[in-house]
Short mmCIF file of C-alpha atoms in Angstrom, two decimals:
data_model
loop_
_atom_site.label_atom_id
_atom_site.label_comp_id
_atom_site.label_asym_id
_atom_site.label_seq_id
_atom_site.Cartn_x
_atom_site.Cartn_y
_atom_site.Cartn_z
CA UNK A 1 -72.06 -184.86 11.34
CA UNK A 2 -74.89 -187.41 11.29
CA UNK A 3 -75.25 -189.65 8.19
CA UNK A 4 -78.64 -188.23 7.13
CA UNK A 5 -76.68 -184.44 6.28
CA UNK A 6 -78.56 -182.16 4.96
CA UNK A 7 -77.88 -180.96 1.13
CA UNK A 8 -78.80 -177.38 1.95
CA UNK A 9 -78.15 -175.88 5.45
CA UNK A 10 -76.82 -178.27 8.53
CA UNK A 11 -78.45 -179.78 11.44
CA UNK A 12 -77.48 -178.16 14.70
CA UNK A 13 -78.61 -179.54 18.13
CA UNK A 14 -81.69 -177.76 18.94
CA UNK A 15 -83.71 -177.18 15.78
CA UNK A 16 -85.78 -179.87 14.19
CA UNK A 17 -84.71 -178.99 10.85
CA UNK A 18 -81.68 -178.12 9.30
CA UNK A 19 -80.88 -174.85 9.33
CA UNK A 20 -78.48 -171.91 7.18
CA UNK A 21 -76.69 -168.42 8.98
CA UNK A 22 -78.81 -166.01 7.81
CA UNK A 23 -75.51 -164.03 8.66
CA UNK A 24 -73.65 -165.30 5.57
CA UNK A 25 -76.85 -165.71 3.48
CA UNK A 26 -77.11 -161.64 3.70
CA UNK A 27 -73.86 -161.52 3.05
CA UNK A 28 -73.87 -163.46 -0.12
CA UNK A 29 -77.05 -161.61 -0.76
CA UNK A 30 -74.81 -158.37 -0.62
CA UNK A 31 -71.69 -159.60 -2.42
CA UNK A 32 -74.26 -160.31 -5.57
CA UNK A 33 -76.65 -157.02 -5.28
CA UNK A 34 -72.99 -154.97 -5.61
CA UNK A 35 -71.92 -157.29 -8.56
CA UNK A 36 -75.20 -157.40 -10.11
CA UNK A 37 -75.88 -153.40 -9.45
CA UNK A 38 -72.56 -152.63 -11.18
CA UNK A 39 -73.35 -154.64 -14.14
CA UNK A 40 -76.50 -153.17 -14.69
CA UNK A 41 -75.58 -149.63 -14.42
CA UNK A 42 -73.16 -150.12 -17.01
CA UNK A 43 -76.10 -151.78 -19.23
CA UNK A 44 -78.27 -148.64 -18.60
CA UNK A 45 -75.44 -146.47 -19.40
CA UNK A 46 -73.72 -148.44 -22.44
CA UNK A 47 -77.10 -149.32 -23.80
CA UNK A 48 -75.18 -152.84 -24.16
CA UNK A 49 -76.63 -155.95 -22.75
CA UNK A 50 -73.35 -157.73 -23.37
CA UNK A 51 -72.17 -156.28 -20.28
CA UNK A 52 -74.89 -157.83 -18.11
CA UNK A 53 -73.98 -161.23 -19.28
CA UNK A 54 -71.13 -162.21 -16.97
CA UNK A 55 -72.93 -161.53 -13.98
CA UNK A 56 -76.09 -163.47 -15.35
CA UNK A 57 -74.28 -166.71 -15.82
CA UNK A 58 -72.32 -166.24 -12.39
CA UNK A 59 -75.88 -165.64 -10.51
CA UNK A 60 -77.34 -168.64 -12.73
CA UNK A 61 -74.67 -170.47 -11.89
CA UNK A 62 -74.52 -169.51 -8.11
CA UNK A 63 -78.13 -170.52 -7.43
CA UNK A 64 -77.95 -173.65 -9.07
CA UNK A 65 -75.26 -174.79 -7.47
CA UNK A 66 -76.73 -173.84 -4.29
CA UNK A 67 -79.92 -176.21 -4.91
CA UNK A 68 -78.41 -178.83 -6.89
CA UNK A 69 -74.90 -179.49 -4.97
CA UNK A 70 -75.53 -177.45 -1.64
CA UNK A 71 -74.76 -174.38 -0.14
CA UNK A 72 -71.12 -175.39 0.73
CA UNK A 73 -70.05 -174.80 -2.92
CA UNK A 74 -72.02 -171.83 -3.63
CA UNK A 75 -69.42 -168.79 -4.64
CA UNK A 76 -70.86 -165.91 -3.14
CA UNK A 77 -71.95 -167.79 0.13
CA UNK A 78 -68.38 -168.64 0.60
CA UNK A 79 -67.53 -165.45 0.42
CA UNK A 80 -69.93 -164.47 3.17
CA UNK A 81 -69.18 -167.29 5.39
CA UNK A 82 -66.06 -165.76 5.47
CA UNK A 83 -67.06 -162.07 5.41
CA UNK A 84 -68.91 -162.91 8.85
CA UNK A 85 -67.07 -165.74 10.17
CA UNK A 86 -66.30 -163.72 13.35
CA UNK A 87 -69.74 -163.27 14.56
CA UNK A 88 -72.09 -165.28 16.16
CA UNK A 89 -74.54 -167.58 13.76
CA UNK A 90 -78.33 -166.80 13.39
CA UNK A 91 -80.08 -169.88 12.25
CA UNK A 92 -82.45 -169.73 10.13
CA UNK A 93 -84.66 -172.52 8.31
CA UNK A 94 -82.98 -173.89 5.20
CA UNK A 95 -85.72 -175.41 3.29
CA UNK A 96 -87.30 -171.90 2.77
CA UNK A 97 -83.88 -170.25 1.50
CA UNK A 98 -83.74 -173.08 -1.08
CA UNK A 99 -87.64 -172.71 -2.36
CA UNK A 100 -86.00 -168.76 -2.63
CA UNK A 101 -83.08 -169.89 -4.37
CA UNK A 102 -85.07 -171.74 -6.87
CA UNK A 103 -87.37 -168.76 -7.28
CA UNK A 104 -83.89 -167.02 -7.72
CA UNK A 105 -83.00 -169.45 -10.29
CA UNK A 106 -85.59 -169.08 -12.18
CA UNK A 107 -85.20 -165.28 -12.44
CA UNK A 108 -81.74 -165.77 -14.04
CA UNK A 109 -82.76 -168.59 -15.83
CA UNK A 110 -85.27 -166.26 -17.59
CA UNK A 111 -82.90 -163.60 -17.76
CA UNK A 112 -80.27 -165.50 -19.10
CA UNK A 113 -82.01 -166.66 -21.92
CA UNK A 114 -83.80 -163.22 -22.32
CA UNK A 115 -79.88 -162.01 -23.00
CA UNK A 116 -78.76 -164.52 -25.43
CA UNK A 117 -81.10 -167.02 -26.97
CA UNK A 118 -84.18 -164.47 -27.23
CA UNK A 119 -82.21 -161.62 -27.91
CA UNK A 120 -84.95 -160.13 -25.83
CA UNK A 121 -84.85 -155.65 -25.99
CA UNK A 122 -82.24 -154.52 -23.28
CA UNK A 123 -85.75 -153.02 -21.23
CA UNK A 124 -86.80 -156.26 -20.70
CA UNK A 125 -83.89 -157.78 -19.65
CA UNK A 126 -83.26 -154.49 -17.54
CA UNK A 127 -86.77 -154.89 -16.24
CA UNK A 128 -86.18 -158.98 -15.32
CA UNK A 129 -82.37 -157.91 -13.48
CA UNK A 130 -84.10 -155.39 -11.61
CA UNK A 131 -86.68 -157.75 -9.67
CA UNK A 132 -83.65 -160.14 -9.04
CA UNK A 133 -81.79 -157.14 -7.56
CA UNK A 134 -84.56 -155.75 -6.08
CA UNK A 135 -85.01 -159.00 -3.74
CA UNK A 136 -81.17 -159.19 -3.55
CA UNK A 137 -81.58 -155.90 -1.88
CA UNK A 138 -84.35 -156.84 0.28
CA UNK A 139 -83.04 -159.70 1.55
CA UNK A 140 -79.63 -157.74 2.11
CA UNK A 141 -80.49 -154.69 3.71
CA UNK A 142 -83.48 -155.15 5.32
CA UNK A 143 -83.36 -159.11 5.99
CA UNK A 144 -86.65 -159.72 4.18
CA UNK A 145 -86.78 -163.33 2.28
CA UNK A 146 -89.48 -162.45 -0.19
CA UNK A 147 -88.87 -166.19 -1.45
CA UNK A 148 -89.62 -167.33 2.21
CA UNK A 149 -92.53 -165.22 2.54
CA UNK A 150 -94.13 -167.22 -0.82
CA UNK A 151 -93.08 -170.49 0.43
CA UNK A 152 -94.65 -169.77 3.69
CA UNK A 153 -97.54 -168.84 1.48
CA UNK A 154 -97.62 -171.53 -1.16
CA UNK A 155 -95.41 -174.91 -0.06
CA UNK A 156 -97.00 -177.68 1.44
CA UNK A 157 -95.38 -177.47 5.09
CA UNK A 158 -94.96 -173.93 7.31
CA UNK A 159 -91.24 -172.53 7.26
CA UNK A 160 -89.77 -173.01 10.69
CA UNK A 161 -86.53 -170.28 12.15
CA UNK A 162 -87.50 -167.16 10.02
CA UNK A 163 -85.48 -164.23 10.27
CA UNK A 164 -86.77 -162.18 13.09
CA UNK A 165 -89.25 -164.82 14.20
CA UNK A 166 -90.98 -163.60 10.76
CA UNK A 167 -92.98 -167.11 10.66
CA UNK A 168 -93.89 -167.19 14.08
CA UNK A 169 -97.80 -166.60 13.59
CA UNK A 170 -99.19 -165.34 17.40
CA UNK A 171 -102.95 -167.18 18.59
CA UNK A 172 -105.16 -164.80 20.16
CA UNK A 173 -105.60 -165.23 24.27
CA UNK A 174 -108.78 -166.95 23.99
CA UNK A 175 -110.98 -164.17 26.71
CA UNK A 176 -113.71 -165.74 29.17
#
């Protein structure tokens, strides 16, 4: 491992930046969408935000872990390192999955605080977990970043590795 290691992702010969499996990233992306989708059915149903809380701080926690310490001690990208750990790795740029894991924890941040300190109307905090599960489920089932796609939009450099060549932008043949 070279001195200059990445905090999110790892360099691998080949790619000028570091890079993350998208493999275990849609993994992780799964493991949380079936946490999170369980928790807030049985807000919906209960009428109890209370029940939502749990997973909030675990998703808070998750993402900020992932952009403060690093992917390697993320929870739920453990889990799908290992889920997947048979197949072969699909490298993808890290710097965009950590501008979406920020985005991510923001969403929880909000959320989080929309469940406890606000005391915010269980609608609003249903309406805030359903845009974080909503990308969890594009990301997992599809393979869409939607926090890639705005960095790509919005940060200062171009994402490199996108899933599915996403950020690979063709130039016209010039014609004579």
């Amino acid at each position: 491992m070279r001195a200059d290691a990445p905090r999110i992702g790892r360099f691998v010969p080949g790619y000028a930046t570091a890079v993350i499996d998208e493999r275990a990233v849609r993994a992780g992306a799964g493991i949380l969408f079936l946490l999170g989708g369980v928790s807030f059915a049985a807000a919906y149903f209960t009428g109890r935000v209370e029940i939502m809380q749990p997973f909030g701080m675990l998703f808070l926690i998750d993402m900020l872990l992932r952009v403060t310490a690093g992917d390697r001690w993320s929870p739920s990208l453990a889990l799908g390192r290992l889920a997947v750990r048979g197949q072969r790795p699909e490298w993808v740029g890290a710097p965009q999955k950590a501008f979406a894991w920020w985005l991510g924890f923001g969403l929880a941040a909000i959320s989080c605080a929309s469940m406890g300190v606000f005391a915010a109307p269980l609608w609003l905090t249903l309406a805030l977990c359903s845009i974080c599960l909503t990308l969890l489920f594009l990301e997992t089932a599809f393979g869409i970043c939607v926090g890639c796609a705005l960095q790509a939009r919005f940060g200062r450099t171009p994402p490199q590795y996108c899933p599915g060549d996403s950020c690979v932008v063709e130039q016209p043949t010039p014609t004579s």
